[in-house]
Coordinates of C-alpha atoms in Angstrom, one line a residue:
Chain N
M29 CA 106.6 171.6 95.8
A30 CA 108.9 174.9 94.5
N31 CA 112.5 175.0 92.8
I32 CA 114.4 174.6 95.0
A33 CA 117.6 177.0 94.6
D34 CA 121.0 175.2 95.2
G35 CA 123.6 177.7 97.6
W36 CA 126.9 177.8 98.5
L37 CA 128.8 180.1 101.9
E38 CA 132.2 180.3 102.2
I39 CA 133.3 181.2 105.8
E40 CA 137.3 182.2 106.1
P41 CA 139.7 182.3 108.2
L42 CA 138.2 180.6 111.4
T43 CA 140.5 178.9 114.1
V44 CA 138.8 175.3 115.4
E45 CA 137.6 177.3 118.2
E46 CA 135.6 179.5 116.0
I47 CA 134.4 176.9 113.8
A48 CA 132.5 174.7 115.9
V49 CA 131.2 178.1 117.5
V50 CA 130.0 179.0 113.5
K51 CA 129.1 175.1 113.2
G52 CA 126.9 175.6 116.5
E53 CA 125.0 178.7 115.6
L54 CA 124.2 177.5 111.8
L55 CA 122.3 174.6 113.0
K56 CA 120.5 176.6 115.4
H57 CA 119.2 177.6 111.7
W58 CA 119.7 174.8 110.3
G59 CA 116.0 175.5 107.8
A60 CA 117.5 177.7 106.5
F61 CA 119.5 175.7 104.5
T62 CA 117.0 173.0 104.1
Y63 CA 114.7 173.6 101.6
G64 CA 115.7 170.6 99.2
G65 CA 116.8 167.6 101.8
E66 CA 119.9 167.6 103.9
A67 CA 122.3 170.6 103.9
A68 CA 126.4 169.8 104.5
I69 CA 129.2 171.7 106.5
E70 CA 132.8 171.4 105.4
V71 CA 135.6 171.8 107.4
D72 CA 138.8 172.5 105.4
S73 CA 140.9 173.6 107.7
D74 CA 140.5 177.0 108.4
K75 CA 137.3 177.3 105.8
L76 CA 133.9 176.4 107.0
T77 CA 130.9 175.7 103.4
V78 CA 128.1 175.6 103.6
I79 CA 126.6 173.3 100.8
F80 CA 122.6 173.9 101.3
S81 CA 119.7 174.5 99.0
G82 CA 116.0 177.4 99.2
R83 CA 112.7 177.8 98.2
W84 CA 112.9 179.5 94.1
T85 CA 116.2 181.4 96.1
C86 CA 118.8 181.5 98.7
D87 CA 117.3 184.2 100.4
A88 CA 116.7 182.3 104.2
A89 CA 119.8 181.2 104.1
W90 CA 121.4 185.2 103.3
D91 CA 119.2 185.7 106.1
A92 CA 119.8 183.6 108.7
I93 CA 123.4 184.0 108.2
D94 CA 122.6 188.3 108.6
A95 CA 120.4 187.0 112.3
I96 CA 123.0 184.8 113.2
L97 CA 125.6 188.2 112.2
N98 CA 123.6 191.0 114.0
C99 CA 122.7 188.6 117.3
G100 CA 123.7 191.6 119.7
S101 CA 126.9 191.9 121.1
N102 CA 126.9 188.7 123.9
S103 CA 127.4 186.7 120.8
V104 CA 130.3 184.5 120.6
A105 CA 128.9 183.4 116.8
S106 CA 128.0 186.7 115.9
S107 CA 131.4 188.7 116.4
V108 CA 133.4 185.5 115.0
L109 CA 131.4 185.9 111.8
I110 CA 131.6 190.1 111.5
N111 CA 135.4 189.3 111.5
A112 CA 135.0 187.2 108.8
P113 CA 135.3 187.7 105.2
M114 CA 132.3 185.7 103.2
L115 CA 131.7 184.7 99.9
G116 CA 128.7 182.3 98.9
L117 CA 127.0 181.4 95.5
G118 CA 122.8 180.7 95.1
K119 CA 121.5 179.5 91.5
E120 CA 117.6 178.2 90.3
L121 CA 118.3 178.2 86.6
A122 CA 115.2 177.4 86.1
S123 CA 114.3 181.5 86.9
G124 CA 116.8 182.1 86.0
Y125 CA 118.2 183.5 89.4
Q126 CA 122.2 184.1 90.4
A127 CA 122.9 185.5 93.5
M128 CA 126.1 186.2 94.8
V129 CA 127.6 187.4 98.7
K130 CA 130.0 188.9 100.1
K131 CA 131.1 190.0 103.5
D132 CA 134.8 192.0 103.9
K133 CA 135.8 191.6 107.3
G134 CA 134.5 193.9 109.8
G135 CA 131.3 193.7 107.9
A136 CA 127.4 193.3 109.6
S137 CA 125.7 192.2 106.9
L138 CA 125.7 190.2 103.3
K139 CA 126.1 193.1 100.5
R140 CA 123.6 190.7 97.9
Y141 CA 124.0 191.2 94.5
R142 CA 121.9 189.3 91.8
K143 CA 123.1 188.6 88.1
K144 CA 121.4 190.7 86.0
I145 CA 119.4 189.1 82.5
Chain R
M18 CA 121.6 189.4 146.5
N19 CA 122.6 187.0 147.8
K20 CA 123.4 183.3 146.3
E21 CA 119.8 181.7 146.2
K22 CA 118.1 185.0 145.3
A23 CA 120.7 185.2 142.3
I24 CA 120.0 181.3 141.1
E25 CA 116.3 181.7 141.5
S26 CA 116.5 185.4 139.0
L27 CA 118.8 183.2 136.7
K28 CA 115.6 180.3 136.4
T29 CA 113.0 183.2 136.0
Q30 CA 115.7 185.1 133.5
S31 CA 114.7 188.4 135.5
V32 CA 118.8 188.9 135.7
S33 CA 121.0 187.4 133.4
F34 CA 124.1 186.0 134.2
G35 CA 126.5 188.9 133.2
D36 CA 124.7 191.2 135.4
L37 CA 125.8 189.4 138.1
P38 CA 129.0 190.8 141.0
E39 CA 131.6 189.4 140.2
S40 CA 131.4 187.6 143.5
L41 CA 128.9 185.2 142.3
Q42 CA 129.5 184.8 138.8
E43 CA 132.3 182.9 140.2
D44 CA 129.9 180.3 142.2
K45 CA 129.3 176.7 140.6
D46 CA 125.7 176.3 141.5
I47 CA 125.3 179.7 140.0
V48 CA 127.7 179.5 136.8
L49 CA 125.5 175.9 136.2
T50 CA 122.4 177.5 136.8
A51 CA 123.4 180.4 133.8
L52 CA 124.6 177.0 131.0
E53 CA 121.8 175.2 132.1
M54 CA 119.1 178.6 131.5
Y55 CA 121.6 179.0 128.3
D56 CA 122.1 182.3 129.7
I57 CA 125.4 181.4 129.0
S58 CA 127.6 179.3 126.8
F59 CA 130.7 177.9 127.7
E60 CA 132.5 180.6 126.1
D61 CA 131.0 182.6 128.4
V62 CA 132.0 180.6 132.0
P63 CA 134.5 181.7 134.2
S64 CA 138.1 181.0 133.8
V65 CA 138.6 179.7 137.2
F66 CA 136.1 176.4 135.8
L67 CA 137.3 175.8 132.8
N68 CA 138.7 172.6 133.7
D69 CA 135.7 171.9 136.2
R70 CA 134.1 168.4 135.3
D71 CA 130.5 169.2 136.6
V72 CA 130.3 172.4 134.7
T73 CA 132.1 170.6 132.2
I74 CA 129.2 168.1 131.4
C75 CA 126.5 171.0 131.6
A76 CA 128.0 173.0 128.7
V77 CA 128.4 170.0 126.2
R78 CA 124.8 169.2 127.6
Q79 CA 123.7 172.4 126.6
S80 CA 125.7 172.2 123.1
P81 CA 127.9 169.4 121.5
Y82 CA 129.8 171.3 119.9
V83 CA 131.8 172.9 122.8
Y84 CA 133.8 169.6 122.7
A85 CA 135.9 170.6 120.1
Q86 CA 137.1 173.3 122.1
L87 CA 137.8 171.2 125.7
P88 CA 141.3 171.3 127.1
E89 CA 142.7 167.7 126.3
I90 CA 142.1 166.8 130.3
M91 CA 138.6 166.7 129.6
K92 CA 137.9 166.0 125.9
Q93 CA 140.0 162.3 127.4
D94 CA 136.9 162.1 129.9
K95 CA 134.6 159.5 128.9
E96 CA 131.9 160.9 129.9
I97 CA 132.0 164.0 128.2
A98 CA 132.4 162.5 125.6
I99 CA 129.3 160.5 125.7
Q100 CA 127.5 163.6 126.4
A101 CA 128.5 165.1 122.9
I102 CA 128.5 162.4 120.5
E103 CA 124.7 161.3 122.0
Q104 CA 123.6 164.9 120.7
D105 CA 125.7 164.7 117.9
G106 CA 128.2 162.0 116.4
D107 CA 130.0 163.9 114.1
M108 CA 131.8 164.9 117.9
L109 CA 133.4 161.5 116.8
E110 CA 135.9 163.5 114.7
H111 CA 137.1 164.7 117.8
L112 CA 137.6 162.4 120.1
P113 CA 141.3 161.4 121.4
D114 CA 142.5 158.4 119.7
S115 CA 142.5 156.2 122.7
L116 CA 138.1 157.4 122.3
Q117 CA 138.5 156.6 119.1
Q118 CA 138.7 153.2 119.2
D119 CA 135.8 152.4 122.3
R120 CA 133.2 150.9 120.5
E121 CA 131.0 151.5 122.6
L122 CA 131.6 155.3 121.6
V123 CA 131.6 154.8 118.2
T124 CA 128.3 152.6 118.3
T125 CA 126.9 155.1 120.2
A126 CA 127.8 157.7 117.8
V127 CA 127.2 156.1 114.4
R128 CA 123.4 155.4 116.3
S129 CA 123.1 159.4 116.7
R130 CA 124.4 160.2 113.5
F131 CA 125.0 157.6 110.7
W132 CA 127.3 159.5 109.3
A133 CA 129.6 159.6 111.8
K134 CA 130.7 156.7 110.1
K135 CA 133.5 158.4 108.3
Y136 CA 134.9 159.1 111.4
I137 CA 135.0 155.2 112.8
P138 CA 139.2 154.7 113.0
D139 CA 140.9 152.1 110.3
E140 CA 141.7 149.5 113.1
L141 CA 138.0 148.4 114.0
W142 CA 137.1 148.5 109.9
G143 CA 139.3 146.2 110.5
D144 CA 136.9 144.0 113.3
K145 CA 134.7 142.7 110.6
K146 CA 132.7 141.4 113.5
F147 CA 131.7 144.4 115.2
I148 CA 131.1 146.4 112.3
D149 CA 128.7 143.9 110.9
K150 CA 127.2 143.7 114.6
L151 CA 127.1 147.9 113.9
F152 CA 125.6 147.7 111.4
K153 CA 122.7 145.3 112.1
E154 CA 121.2 147.1 114.3
I155 CA 122.0 150.7 113.0
F156 CA 119.5 149.2 110.1
E157 CA 116.8 147.4 112.0
N158 CA 117.3 150.9 113.8
D159 CA 116.1 153.0 111.1
P160 CA 115.5 150.7 108.1
F161 CA 115.9 154.3 106.1
L162 CA 119.4 153.8 105.0
F163 CA 119.2 151.5 102.3
E164 CA 120.6 153.9 100.2
T165 CA 123.8 151.8 101.7
K166 CA 123.0 149.1 99.7
V167 CA 121.7 146.2 102.4
L168 CA 118.6 146.1 101.4
P169 CA 116.7 147.6 98.2
P170 CA 113.3 149.2 100.3
T171 CA 110.0 147.1 100.9
E172 CA 107.0 148.2 101.3
E173 CA 107.1 147.5 105.2
I174 CA 110.3 148.9 105.5
L175 CA 109.2 152.4 104.0
M176 CA 106.0 151.8 106.8
K177 CA 108.4 150.7 109.2
G178 CA 110.8 154.4 108.2
F179 CA 107.7 156.0 108.2
G180 CA 105.9 155.2 110.7
C181 CA 102.7 154.1 109.4
N182 CA 100.9 151.4 108.9
S183 CA 99.4 151.7 105.1
L184 CA 101.5 153.6 102.6
D185 CA 97.9 155.7 100.9
T186 CA 99.4 158.7 102.2
F187 CA 101.3 159.2 99.5
V188 CA 99.6 158.0 96.8
G189 CA 96.6 158.8 95.1
T190 CA 97.2 162.2 94.6
T191 CA 98.0 163.1 90.4
G192 CA 95.5 161.1 89.6
E193 CA 97.2 158.4 87.7
D194 CA 96.5 154.6 88.8
Q195 CA 98.3 154.3 91.6
D196 CA 98.9 152.2 94.7
S197 CA 101.8 151.4 97.4
E198 CA 102.9 149.5 94.3
W199 CA 103.4 152.2 92.7
F200 CA 105.1 154.6 95.8
V201 CA 107.2 151.0 96.5
D202 CA 109.0 150.9 92.8
L203 CA 108.7 154.6 92.7
I204 CA 110.9 155.3 95.9
N205 CA 112.9 151.9 94.2
D206 CA 113.4 154.1 90.7
N207 CA 114.7 157.0 92.3
W208 CA 116.7 154.1 94.8
Q209 CA 118.3 152.6 90.8
I210 CA 118.6 156.7 89.1
S211 CA 120.5 157.6 93.0
E212 CA 123.4 155.0 91.6
M213 CA 123.5 156.6 88.3
S214 CA 126.7 159.2 86.9
P215 CA 126.5 161.8 85.8
G216 CA 125.7 161.3 81.4
E217 CA 124.0 157.7 82.2
S218 CA 121.0 157.0 80.4
K219 CA 119.3 154.1 81.6
K220 CA 115.7 152.9 82.1
V221 CA 114.5 153.0 84.8
G222 CA 110.7 151.6 86.0
N223 CA 108.6 150.4 83.1
E224 CA 108.4 153.5 81.0
V225 CA 110.8 156.4 82.0
D226 CA 114.1 156.9 80.5
I227 CA 115.8 159.3 82.3
C228 CA 119.0 160.8 81.1
C229 CA 121.6 161.5 84.0
Y230 CA 123.1 165.5 84.1
H231 CA 124.2 167.4 87.1
S232 CA 122.4 170.4 86.7
I233 CA 124.6 172.7 88.7
S234 CA 125.0 174.2 84.8
G235 CA 123.8 172.0 82.6
P236 CA 120.2 172.7 80.1
V237 CA 116.7 171.2 81.2
T238 CA 117.1 167.2 79.9
E239 CA 113.7 166.0 78.3
P240 CA 114.0 162.1 78.8
A241 CA 111.6 159.8 76.6
G242 CA 107.9 159.6 78.7
G243 CA 107.3 163.0 79.0
R244 CA 109.0 163.6 82.5
Q245 CA 111.2 166.5 81.9
I246 CA 114.1 166.2 84.4
L247 CA 115.0 170.5 85.0
K248 CA 117.4 169.9 87.3
F249 CA 119.2 167.8 90.3
F250 CA 120.2 168.9 93.9
V251 CA 123.3 166.6 94.0
V252 CA 124.2 167.5 97.1
S253 CA 122.0 166.1 100.2
F254 CA 122.3 163.0 98.0
Q255 CA 126.0 162.6 99.7
V256 CA 125.4 163.5 103.0
E257 CA 122.5 162.2 105.1
P258 CA 120.3 160.0 104.3
I259 CA 118.2 160.2 101.5
H260 CA 115.0 160.0 104.2
M261 CA 115.7 163.1 105.1
V262 CA 115.6 164.4 101.2
Y263 CA 111.6 162.4 100.8
Q264 CA 110.8 163.3 103.8
Q265 CA 111.3 167.0 103.0
I266 CA 109.7 166.4 99.8
F267 CA 106.1 164.5 101.9
D268 CA 106.2 167.9 103.7
A269 CA 106.1 170.2 101.3
E270 CA 103.5 171.8 98.9
G271 CA 100.1 170.1 97.2
D272 CA 101.3 170.8 94.1
L273 CA 104.1 167.8 94.3
Y274 CA 102.7 165.1 93.1
G275 CA 101.7 166.8 89.6
N276 CA 104.5 168.2 88.4
D277 CA 106.7 164.5 88.6
A278 CA 110.2 166.9 87.4
M279 CA 110.1 168.6 90.8
F280 CA 109.9 165.2 92.7
Y281 CA 112.8 164.3 90.0
G282 CA 115.1 167.1 90.8
S283 CA 114.8 167.8 94.5
H284 CA 117.6 165.0 95.0
G285 CA 120.9 164.2 94.6
V286 CA 122.3 161.7 91.1
G287 CA 125.6 160.4 91.1
P288 CA 128.4 160.7 93.0
I289 CA 129.8 164.3 92.9
S290 CA 132.3 166.2 96.0
E291 CA 131.0 168.1 97.7
N292 CA 134.4 169.9 96.5
D293 CA 133.8 169.4 92.9
Y294 CA 130.9 170.9 93.7
C295 CA 132.1 174.4 95.6
S296 CA 134.9 174.0 92.6
E297 CA 131.5 173.7 90.1
M298 CA 130.3 177.3 91.1
M299 CA 133.4 178.9 92.0
G300 CA 134.4 178.6 88.6
D301 CA 131.7 180.2 87.2
L302 CA 131.8 183.1 90.2
E303 CA 136.0 183.5 89.1
N304 CA 134.1 183.4 85.1
T305 CA 131.8 186.8 85.6
D306 CA 132.6 190.4 85.0
D307 CA 131.3 192.6 88.1
D308 CA 129.4 194.6 85.3
D309 CA 126.8 191.2 85.3
W310 CA 126.0 191.8 89.4
E311 CA 123.8 194.1 90.6
E312 CA 123.7 195.3 94.2
E313 CA 120.4 194.5 95.9
N314 CA 118.5 197.3 97.4

C-alpha cells in the first residue's frame, strides 16, 4: 500500500441547488477521492468542502475536478464549478508532499502549486 | 422526424435531446426516454414538466440528488422520496419534516446509508422500540458496523462481512506467525486504536504500545515493538464504517502486509471533527508565504 495523502478542497459560494449538482458529479468520480478510505463531503451554508485521500499525492482528485470543469458546455456541474472559486490543500508528510490548488471565479482549471522543499 | 423515430434515435444514442425540434422536446415520452438514457439531466427538462410526477420519479431514479432541488409539492410525494433515499440515505436530510418522521422512510434511508442516522429527527430517537429494532436489523445485515460498539468483531462476523468462509485470504502474507485468530486480533487492535484520543498511548494487543497522534502536521511516532506509525488518516473513520477502509487496504498492493506502519497509518484515530481538520489545514495555508509555493507546469 502506498502512502496516503490527505486533501481538502473548498468550493464556494454555491446555492443549495448547485451543491446538489456538484455533490452528484463528485460522487461519479468518487474513486479519485477515496484511496485511503471513504471521503467526505461537508456542506456548510453556501460552502461545499471535500475531504479526501490520494495515493502519494492529491493529483487524482485535482485531475477529477479538472475533468468535471472541462466536461463540456452542456454539463450543469461544469458550469457551476467554473463559476465557483476553489481553494484546496494536500499533504503527504512522509514524502514531503505539500500541494495547493486555487481557482478564481470563471477559471476552467485548477492552478496547482507545490511547496518548495 | 416523428415521435417514434425520435424515441428510437434517443435509445440508440444517434440523436441528442437538444437536437430535436421543440415540439418533440415537449413530448412527455420523449423527455422520459431522454432521462432514462441519461441524455439529459433534470436541469434540462422543459419547465412544463417540472411538476410532472412521472418525469420527476424518472429524474430522481437517474440521480437521487435531484430530490434536493424539487419543488415542495414534489418533495412531499412519498414514492419520490423513497426513490431518492433508496439510492442515497443522506437524502433524508432534504425530506420535509412530515416525511422525516416516517418510520418506513427513516428505515429505508439508514439501510441505504448507515450514517444517514444523523438526520433522524429527535422525536424518533425517543422511540426506543423503533430505534432498537432499526439498528438490530441494520446490524444483522451489515456486521461490519462493529465500530458502532454493538458487538466486537469476531471471526464469524468478519467472515460474514467479507462474504467468505475463511479468513485465510487475509493472513499469512508477511512471513510472521499468522492465522485467522491473529487477523481477528489485528482487527480488534485496530478497533481499540480507533477509540483512542489524540496524544493517548496505551498497550494494544500483546506487544505493541501505540502512541496515538494525529499526524496531520505531526511527527513520526515510534512505539515500542518496532512498528512505526508514520501518519494517521483521521477523517475516513469519522464518516464511514471502518470496513470500507479495510476493504481499500485489502484491495491495495501486495506490500501491504510487509509494512505494518502504513496499515496502522491508513485509518482514523480518535475523534477529530472535519471542521477541525479543515481549520488545521487552513491554518497551515494561512501561515505560508506565497514565496514558498511554485506553480506546477
